[in-house]
Short mmCIF file of C-alpha atoms and ligand atoms in Angstrom, two decimals:
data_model
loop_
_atom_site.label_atom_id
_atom_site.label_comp_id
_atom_site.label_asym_id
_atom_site.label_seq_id
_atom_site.Cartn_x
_atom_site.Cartn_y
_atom_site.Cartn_z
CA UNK A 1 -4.36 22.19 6.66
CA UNK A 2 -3.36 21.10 2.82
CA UNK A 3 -2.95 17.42 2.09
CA UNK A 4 -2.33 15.57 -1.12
CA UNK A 5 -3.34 12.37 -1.09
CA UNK A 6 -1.08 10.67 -3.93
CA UNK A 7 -3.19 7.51 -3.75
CA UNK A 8 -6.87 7.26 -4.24
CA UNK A 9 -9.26 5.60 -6.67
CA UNK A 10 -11.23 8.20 -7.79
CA UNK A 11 -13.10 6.40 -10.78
CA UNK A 12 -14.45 3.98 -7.69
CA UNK A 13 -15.73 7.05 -5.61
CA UNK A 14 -18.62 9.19 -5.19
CA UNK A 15 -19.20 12.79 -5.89
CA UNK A 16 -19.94 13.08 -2.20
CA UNK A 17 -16.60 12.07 -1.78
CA UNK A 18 -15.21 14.20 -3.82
CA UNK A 19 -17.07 17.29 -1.98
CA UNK A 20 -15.33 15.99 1.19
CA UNK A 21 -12.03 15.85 0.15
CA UNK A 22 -12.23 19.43 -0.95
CA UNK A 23 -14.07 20.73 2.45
CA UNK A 24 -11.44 18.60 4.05
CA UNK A 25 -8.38 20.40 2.56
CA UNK A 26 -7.29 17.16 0.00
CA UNK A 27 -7.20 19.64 -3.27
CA UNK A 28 -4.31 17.17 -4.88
CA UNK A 29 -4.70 13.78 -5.51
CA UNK A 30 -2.94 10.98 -7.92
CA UNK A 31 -5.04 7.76 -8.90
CA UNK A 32 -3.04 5.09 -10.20
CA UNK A 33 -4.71 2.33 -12.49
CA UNK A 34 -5.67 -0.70 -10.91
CA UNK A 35 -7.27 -3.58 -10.93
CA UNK A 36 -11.00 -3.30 -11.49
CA UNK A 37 -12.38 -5.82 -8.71
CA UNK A 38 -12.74 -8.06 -11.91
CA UNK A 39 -10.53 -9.39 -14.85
CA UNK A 40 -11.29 -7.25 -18.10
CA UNK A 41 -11.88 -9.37 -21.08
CA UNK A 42 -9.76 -7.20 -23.78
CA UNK A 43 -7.36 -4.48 -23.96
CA UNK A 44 -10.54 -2.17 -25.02
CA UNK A 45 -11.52 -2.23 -21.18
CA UNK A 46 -7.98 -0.41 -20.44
CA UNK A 47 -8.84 2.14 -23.10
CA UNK A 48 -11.51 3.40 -21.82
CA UNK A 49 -10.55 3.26 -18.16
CA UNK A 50 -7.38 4.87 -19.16
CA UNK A 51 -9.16 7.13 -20.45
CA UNK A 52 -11.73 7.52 -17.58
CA UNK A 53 -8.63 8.07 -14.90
CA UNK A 54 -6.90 11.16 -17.28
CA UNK A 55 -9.61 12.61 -18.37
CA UNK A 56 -12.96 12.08 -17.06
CA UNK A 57 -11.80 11.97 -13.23
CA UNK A 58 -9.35 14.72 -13.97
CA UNK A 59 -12.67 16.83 -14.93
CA UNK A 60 -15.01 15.93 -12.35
CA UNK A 61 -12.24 16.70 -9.40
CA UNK A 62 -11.93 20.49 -11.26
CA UNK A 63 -15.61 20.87 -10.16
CA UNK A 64 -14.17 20.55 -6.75
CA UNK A 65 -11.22 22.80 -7.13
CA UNK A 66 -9.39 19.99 -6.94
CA UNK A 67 -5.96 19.08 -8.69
CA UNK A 68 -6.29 15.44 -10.03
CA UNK A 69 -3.62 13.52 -12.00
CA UNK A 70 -2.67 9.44 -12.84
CA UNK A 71 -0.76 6.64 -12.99
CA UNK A 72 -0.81 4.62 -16.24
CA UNK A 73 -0.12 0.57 -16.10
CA UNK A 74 -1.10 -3.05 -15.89
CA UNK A 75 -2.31 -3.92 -12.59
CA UNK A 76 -0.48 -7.43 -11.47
CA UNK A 77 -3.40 -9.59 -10.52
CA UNK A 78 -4.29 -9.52 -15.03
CA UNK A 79 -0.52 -9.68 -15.81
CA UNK A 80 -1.14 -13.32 -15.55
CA UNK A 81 -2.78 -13.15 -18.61
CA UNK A 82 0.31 -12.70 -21.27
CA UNK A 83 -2.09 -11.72 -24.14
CA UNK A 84 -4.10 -9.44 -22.74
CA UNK A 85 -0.46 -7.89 -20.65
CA UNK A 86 0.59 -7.73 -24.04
CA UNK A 87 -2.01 -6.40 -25.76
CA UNK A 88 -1.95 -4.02 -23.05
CA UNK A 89 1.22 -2.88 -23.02
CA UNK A 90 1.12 -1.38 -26.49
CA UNK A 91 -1.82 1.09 -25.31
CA UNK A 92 0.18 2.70 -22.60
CA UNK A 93 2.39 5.27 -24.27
CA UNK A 94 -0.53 6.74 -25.84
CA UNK A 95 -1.95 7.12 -22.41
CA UNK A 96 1.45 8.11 -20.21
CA UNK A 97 1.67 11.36 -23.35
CA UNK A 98 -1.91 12.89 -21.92
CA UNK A 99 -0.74 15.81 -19.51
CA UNK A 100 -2.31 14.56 -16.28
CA UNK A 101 -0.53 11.02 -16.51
CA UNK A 102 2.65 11.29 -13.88
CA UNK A 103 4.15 7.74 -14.85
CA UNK A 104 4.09 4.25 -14.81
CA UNK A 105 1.92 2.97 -11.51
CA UNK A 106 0.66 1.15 -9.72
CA UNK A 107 2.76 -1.75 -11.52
CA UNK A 108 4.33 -4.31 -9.34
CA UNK A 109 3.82 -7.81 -8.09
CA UNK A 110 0.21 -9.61 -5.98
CA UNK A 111 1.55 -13.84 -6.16
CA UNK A 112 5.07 -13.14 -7.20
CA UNK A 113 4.77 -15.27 -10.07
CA UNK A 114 6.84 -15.77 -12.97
CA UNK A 115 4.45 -13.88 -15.48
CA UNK A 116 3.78 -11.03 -13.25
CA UNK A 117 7.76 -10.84 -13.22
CA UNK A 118 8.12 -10.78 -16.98
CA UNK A 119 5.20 -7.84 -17.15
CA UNK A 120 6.39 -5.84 -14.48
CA UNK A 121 9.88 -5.99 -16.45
CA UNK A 122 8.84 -4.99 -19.30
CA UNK A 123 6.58 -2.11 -17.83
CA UNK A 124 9.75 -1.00 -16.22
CA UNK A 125 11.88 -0.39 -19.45
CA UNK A 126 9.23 1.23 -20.94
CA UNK A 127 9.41 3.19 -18.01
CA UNK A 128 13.03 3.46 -18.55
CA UNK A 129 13.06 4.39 -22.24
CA UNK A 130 10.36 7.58 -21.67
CA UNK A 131 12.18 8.68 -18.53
CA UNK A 132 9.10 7.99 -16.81
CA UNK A 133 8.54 8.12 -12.79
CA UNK A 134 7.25 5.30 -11.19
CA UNK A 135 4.64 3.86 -8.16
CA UNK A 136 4.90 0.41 -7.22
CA UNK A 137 2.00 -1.66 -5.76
CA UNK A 138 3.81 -4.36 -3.25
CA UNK A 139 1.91 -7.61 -2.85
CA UNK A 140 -0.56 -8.14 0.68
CA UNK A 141 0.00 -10.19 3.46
CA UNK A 142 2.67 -13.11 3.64
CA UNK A 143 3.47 -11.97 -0.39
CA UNK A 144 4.68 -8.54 0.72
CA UNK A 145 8.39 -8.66 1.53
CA UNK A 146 9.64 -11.48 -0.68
CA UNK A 147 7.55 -9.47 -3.47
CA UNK A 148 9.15 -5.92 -2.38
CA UNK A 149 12.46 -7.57 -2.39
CA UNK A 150 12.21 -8.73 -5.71
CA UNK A 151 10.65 -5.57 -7.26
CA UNK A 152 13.07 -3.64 -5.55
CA UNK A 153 16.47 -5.86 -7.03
CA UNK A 154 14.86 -5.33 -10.55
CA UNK A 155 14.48 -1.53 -10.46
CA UNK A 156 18.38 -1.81 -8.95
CA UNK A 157 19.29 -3.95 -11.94
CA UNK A 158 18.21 -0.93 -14.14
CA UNK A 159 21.08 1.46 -14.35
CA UNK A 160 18.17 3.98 -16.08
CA UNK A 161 16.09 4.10 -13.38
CA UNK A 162 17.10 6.28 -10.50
CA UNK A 163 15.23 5.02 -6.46
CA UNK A 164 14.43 8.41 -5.80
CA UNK A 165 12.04 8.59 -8.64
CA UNK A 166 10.21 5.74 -7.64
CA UNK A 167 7.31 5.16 -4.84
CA UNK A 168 6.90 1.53 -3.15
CA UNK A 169 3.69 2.30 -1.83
CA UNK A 170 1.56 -0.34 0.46
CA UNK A 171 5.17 -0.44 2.88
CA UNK A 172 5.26 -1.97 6.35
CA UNK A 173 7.08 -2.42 9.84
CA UNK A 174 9.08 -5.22 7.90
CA UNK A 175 9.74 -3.63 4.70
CA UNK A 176 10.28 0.40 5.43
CA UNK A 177 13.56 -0.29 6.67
CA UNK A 178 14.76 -2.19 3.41
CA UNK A 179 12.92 0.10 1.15
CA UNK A 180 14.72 3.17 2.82
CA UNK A 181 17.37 1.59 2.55
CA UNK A 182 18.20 1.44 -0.96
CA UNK A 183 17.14 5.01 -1.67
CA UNK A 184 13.57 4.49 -2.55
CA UNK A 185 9.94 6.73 -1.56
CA UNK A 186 7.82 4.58 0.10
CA UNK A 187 4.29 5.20 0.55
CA UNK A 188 2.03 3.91 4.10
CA UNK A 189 -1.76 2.53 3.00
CA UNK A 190 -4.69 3.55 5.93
CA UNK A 191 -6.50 0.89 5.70
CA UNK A 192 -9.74 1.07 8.09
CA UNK A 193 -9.87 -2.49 9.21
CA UNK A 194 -7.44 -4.73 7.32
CA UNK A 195 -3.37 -3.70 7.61
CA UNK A 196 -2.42 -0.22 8.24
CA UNK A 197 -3.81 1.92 11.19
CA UNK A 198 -3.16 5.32 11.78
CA UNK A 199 -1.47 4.81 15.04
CA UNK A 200 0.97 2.23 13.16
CA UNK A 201 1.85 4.80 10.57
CA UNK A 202 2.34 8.05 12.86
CA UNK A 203 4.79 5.21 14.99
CA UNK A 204 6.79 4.41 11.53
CA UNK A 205 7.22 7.81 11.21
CA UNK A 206 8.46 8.42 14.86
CA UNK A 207 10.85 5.23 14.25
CA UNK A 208 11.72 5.88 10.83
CA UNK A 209 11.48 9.29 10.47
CA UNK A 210 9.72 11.77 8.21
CA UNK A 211 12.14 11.73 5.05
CA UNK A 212 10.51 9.94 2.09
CA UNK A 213 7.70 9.10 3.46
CA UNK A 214 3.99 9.58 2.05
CA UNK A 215 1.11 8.66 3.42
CA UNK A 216 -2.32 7.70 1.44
CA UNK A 217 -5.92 6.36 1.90
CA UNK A 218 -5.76 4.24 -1.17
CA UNK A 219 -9.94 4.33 -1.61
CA UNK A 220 -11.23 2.25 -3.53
CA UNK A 221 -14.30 0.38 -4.63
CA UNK A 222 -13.70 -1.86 -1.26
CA UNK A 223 -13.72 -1.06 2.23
CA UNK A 224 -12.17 2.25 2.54
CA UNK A 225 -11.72 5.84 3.86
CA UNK A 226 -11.45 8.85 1.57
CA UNK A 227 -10.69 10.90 4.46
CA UNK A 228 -8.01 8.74 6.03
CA UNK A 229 -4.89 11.01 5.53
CA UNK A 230 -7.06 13.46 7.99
CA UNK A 231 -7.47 10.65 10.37
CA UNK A 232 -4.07 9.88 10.68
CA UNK A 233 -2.54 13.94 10.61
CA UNK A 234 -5.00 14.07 13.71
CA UNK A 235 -3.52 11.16 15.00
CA UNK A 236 -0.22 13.04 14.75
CA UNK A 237 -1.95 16.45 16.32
CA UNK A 238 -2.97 14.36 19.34
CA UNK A 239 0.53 12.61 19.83
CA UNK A 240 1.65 16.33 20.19
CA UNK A 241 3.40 16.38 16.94
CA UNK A 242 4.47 19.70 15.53
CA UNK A 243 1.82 21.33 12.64
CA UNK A 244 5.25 21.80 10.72
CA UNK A 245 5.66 17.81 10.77
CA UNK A 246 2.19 17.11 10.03
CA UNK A 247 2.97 19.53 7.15
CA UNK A 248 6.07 18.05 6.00
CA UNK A 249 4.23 14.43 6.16
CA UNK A 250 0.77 14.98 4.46
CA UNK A 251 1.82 17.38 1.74
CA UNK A 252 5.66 18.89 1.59
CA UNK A 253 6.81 15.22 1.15
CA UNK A 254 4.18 13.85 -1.25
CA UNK A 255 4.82 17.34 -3.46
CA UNK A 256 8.66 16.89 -3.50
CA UNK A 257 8.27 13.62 -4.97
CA UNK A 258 5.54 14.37 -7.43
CA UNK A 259 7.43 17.53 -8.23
CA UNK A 260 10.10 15.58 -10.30
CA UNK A 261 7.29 15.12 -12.88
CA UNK A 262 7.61 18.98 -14.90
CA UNK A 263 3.65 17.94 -15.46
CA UNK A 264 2.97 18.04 -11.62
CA UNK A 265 1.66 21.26 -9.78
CA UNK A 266 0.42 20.96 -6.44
CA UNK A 267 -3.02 23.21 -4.85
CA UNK B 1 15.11 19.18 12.65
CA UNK B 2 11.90 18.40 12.94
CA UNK B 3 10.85 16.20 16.35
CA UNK B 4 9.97 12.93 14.94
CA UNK B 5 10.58 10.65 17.89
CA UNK B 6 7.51 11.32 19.42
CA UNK B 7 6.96 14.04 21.94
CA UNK B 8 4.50 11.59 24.09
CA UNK B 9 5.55 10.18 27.70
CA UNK B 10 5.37 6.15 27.60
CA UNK B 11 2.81 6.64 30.27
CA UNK B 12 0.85 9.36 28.32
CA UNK B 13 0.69 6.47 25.36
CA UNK B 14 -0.50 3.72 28.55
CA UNK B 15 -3.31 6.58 29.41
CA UNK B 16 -4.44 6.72 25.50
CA UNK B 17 -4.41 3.42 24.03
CA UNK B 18 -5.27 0.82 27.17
CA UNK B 19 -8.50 0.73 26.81
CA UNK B 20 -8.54 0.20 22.99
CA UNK B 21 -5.91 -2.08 23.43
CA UNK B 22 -7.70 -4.10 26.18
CA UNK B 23 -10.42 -4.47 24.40
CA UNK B 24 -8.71 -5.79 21.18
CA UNK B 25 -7.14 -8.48 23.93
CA UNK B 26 -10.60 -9.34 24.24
CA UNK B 27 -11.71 -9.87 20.63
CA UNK B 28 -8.08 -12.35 20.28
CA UNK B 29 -9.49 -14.33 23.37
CA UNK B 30 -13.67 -14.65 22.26
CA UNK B 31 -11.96 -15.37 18.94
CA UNK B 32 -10.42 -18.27 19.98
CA UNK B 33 -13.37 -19.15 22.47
CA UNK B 34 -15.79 -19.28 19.42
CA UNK B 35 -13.13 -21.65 17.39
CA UNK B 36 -13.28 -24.32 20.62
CA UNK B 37 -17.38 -23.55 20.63
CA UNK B 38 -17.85 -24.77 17.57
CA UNK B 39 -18.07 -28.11 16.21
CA UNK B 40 -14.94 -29.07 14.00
CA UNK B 41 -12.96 -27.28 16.37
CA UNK B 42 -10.01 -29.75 16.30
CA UNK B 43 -9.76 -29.19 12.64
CA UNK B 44 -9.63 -26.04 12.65
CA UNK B 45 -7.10 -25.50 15.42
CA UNK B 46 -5.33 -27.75 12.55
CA UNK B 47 -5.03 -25.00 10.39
CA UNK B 48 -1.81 -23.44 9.41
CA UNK B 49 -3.48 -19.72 10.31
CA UNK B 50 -4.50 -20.78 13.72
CA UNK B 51 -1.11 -22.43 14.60
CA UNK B 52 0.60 -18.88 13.07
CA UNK B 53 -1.39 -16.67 15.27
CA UNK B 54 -1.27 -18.75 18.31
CA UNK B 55 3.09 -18.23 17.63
CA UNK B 56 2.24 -15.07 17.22
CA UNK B 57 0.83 -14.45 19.99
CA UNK B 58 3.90 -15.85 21.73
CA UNK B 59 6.59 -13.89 19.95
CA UNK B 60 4.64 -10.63 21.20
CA UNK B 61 4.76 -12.16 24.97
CA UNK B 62 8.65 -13.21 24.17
CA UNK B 63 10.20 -10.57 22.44
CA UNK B 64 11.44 -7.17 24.28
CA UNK B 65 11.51 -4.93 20.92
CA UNK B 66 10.27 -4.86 17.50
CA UNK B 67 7.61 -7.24 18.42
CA UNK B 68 5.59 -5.58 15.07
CA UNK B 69 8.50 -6.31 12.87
CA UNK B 70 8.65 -9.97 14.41
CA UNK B 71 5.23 -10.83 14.02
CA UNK B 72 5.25 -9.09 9.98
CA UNK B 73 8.38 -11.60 8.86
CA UNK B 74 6.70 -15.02 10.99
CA UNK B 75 3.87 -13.77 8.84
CA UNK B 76 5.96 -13.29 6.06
CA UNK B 77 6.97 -16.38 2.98
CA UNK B 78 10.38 -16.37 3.68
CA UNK B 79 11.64 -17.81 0.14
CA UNK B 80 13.00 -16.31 -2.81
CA UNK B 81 12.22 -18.07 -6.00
CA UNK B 82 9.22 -16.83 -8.36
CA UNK B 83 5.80 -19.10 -8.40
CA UNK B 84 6.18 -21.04 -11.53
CA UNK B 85 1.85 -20.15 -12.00
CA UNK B 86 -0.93 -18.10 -9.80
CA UNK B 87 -3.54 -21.29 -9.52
CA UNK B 88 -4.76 -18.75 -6.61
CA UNK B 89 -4.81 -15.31 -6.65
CA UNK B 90 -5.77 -15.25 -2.85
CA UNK B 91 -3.62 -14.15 0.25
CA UNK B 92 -4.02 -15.82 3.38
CA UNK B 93 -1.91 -14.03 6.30
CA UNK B 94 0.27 -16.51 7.21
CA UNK B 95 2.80 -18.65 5.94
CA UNK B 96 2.45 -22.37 5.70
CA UNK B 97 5.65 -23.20 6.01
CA UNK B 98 6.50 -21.37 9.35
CA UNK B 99 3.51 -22.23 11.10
CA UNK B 100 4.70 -25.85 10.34
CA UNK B 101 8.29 -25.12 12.62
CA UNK B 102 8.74 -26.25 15.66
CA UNK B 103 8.60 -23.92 18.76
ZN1 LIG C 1 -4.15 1.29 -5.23
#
């Protein structure tokens, strides 16, 4: 079976990892930037891991045979930093021109404050401006649907972005529903211990159905499974779902949204 | 059309996930066994996470549908206005305020 996994963290992975994503049928993958585990100190620490995620990473996965592109933006948890957002934010056209970068992701909100408002705003018209697609990171926990709301009513507010070129990745039982809603992708996190399962995401697909819906491992440099989109199309497989579901699910629904970016080309 | 609803009898889904399922019942109950074990176990029966998951617990035994979805919003901050400033970048699970409502 083909999968595209359209969230992963390469940069925080091994090269074992990247072995078994391509014995495991994952040949096309998106890594968004993200927070590091750590605050950086300067706008020089985005450079160069801007620079690691669309061109070093994009590299190593070709070893593989596998089809690696990004996300370019500033992380929430450092947008509460205005000087180093804004320093930031200056860097990130250079880095959304290289021909692996997809868009503007994963941007979005962790504490719903006030200055990760103003940042993701401002990410969002330069989003706006370029014609750029976009993946949203949605705050954990008891942050998650007051954050998703608000992201969500500030996309809306901007006639020049269009819902169906947008992702709201790290959805759940209480915010699909909204999310679908208003015309948005939303994107299911497997999570091994914490959050999503992949019994909970094969039942949001049997309650909310398959359209625009992706589902990704988000690895990382924390707990995490590489191989997680497997875990849950087998999850599917033993349910007795269909091979053409599983199909449409784990990599006909990831590629039609990717697909709007003339850069994209699945494996 | 693809079949989406799920092409498993309910007692097909009984056969697969009981025993996981009883055994996660177990984990909730020596859970809450080790919290009365240990000294400074009124405190922490005190705290807002242990009052939301003991509600929890009851909206699962109380509802008849969408127990998931009713457990995610009493989970869930509830209000609308921005933080003025992050003093804590953490996330706890559980809302303060809703664990603080009476039954
Ligand atoms: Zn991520």
């Amino acid at each position: 079976m083909k999968v595209i996994d359209p969230h992963i963290h390469m940069a925080s992975r091994t090269t074992d990892d990247y072995m078994a994503l391509a014995l495991g049928g994952i040949h096309t993958i998106t890594e968004p930037s993200f927070w590091a585990g750590f605050d950086r100190r300067s706008a020089d620490g985005f450079h160069d891991y801007f620079h690691h995620i669309s061109v070093v990473e994009h590299a190593r996965a070709a070893r593989f045979g596998i089809k690696h592109y990004c996300w370019i933006g500033l992380n929430s948890k450092e947008s509460e930093n205005l000087q180093l957002a804004e320093d930031v934010l200056k860097i990130i056209p250079e880095y959304l021109d290289k021909p692996t970068a997809l868009g503007l992701g994963e941007i979005g909100l962790n504490k719903n404050s006030r200055n990760e408002l103003n940042v993701l705003e401002r990410q969002l018209s330069i989003a706006a401006e370029r014609g750029e697609m976009i993946l949203i990171h949605t705050p954990h926990l008891e942050d998650k649907l007051k954050g998703t709301r608000m992201i969500m009513e500030m996309i809306l507010n901007e006639p020049r972005l269009q819902p169906s070129r947008v992702l709201i990745d790290h959805a759940e039982e209480h915010t699909i529903g909204e999310i679908k809603d208003k015309g948005f992708w939303f994107g299911l996190t497997l999570y091994p211990n914490s959050k999503g399962s992949p019994e909970r995401a094969v039942d949001a697909v049997e309650i909310f159905g398959s359209e625009r819906i992706c589902i990704n491992s988000s690895a990382d440099w924390s707990v995490s499974d590489p191989l997680a989109t497997l875990k849950c199309a087998n999850e599917m497989r033993r349910r007795g779902h269909t091979e053409d579901l599983i199909n449409k699910i784990f990599y006909e629904n990831p590629k039609a949204f990717l697909s709007q970016s003339p850069k994209f080309e699945a494996a | 059309m693809l079949q989406e609803k799920g092409p498993m009898q309910a007692k097909e889904a009984l056969e697969k996930y009981f025993l996981d399922n009883r055994a996660r019942m177990l984990e909730i109950a020596s859970f809450l066994d080790r919290i009365d074990r240990y000294s400074g176990s009124p405190e922490a029966k005190e705290d807002f996470r242990y009052k939301s998951l003991m509600k929890a617990l009851k909206i699962i035994l109380e509802s008849e549908d969408e127990r998931t979805k009713k457990v995610q919003l009493f989970f869930s901050d509830l209000s609308s206005a921005p933080l003025e400033k992050v003093t804590d970048q953490k996330a706890y699970g559980a809302w303060k305020e809703s664990s603080n409502e009476g039954d």
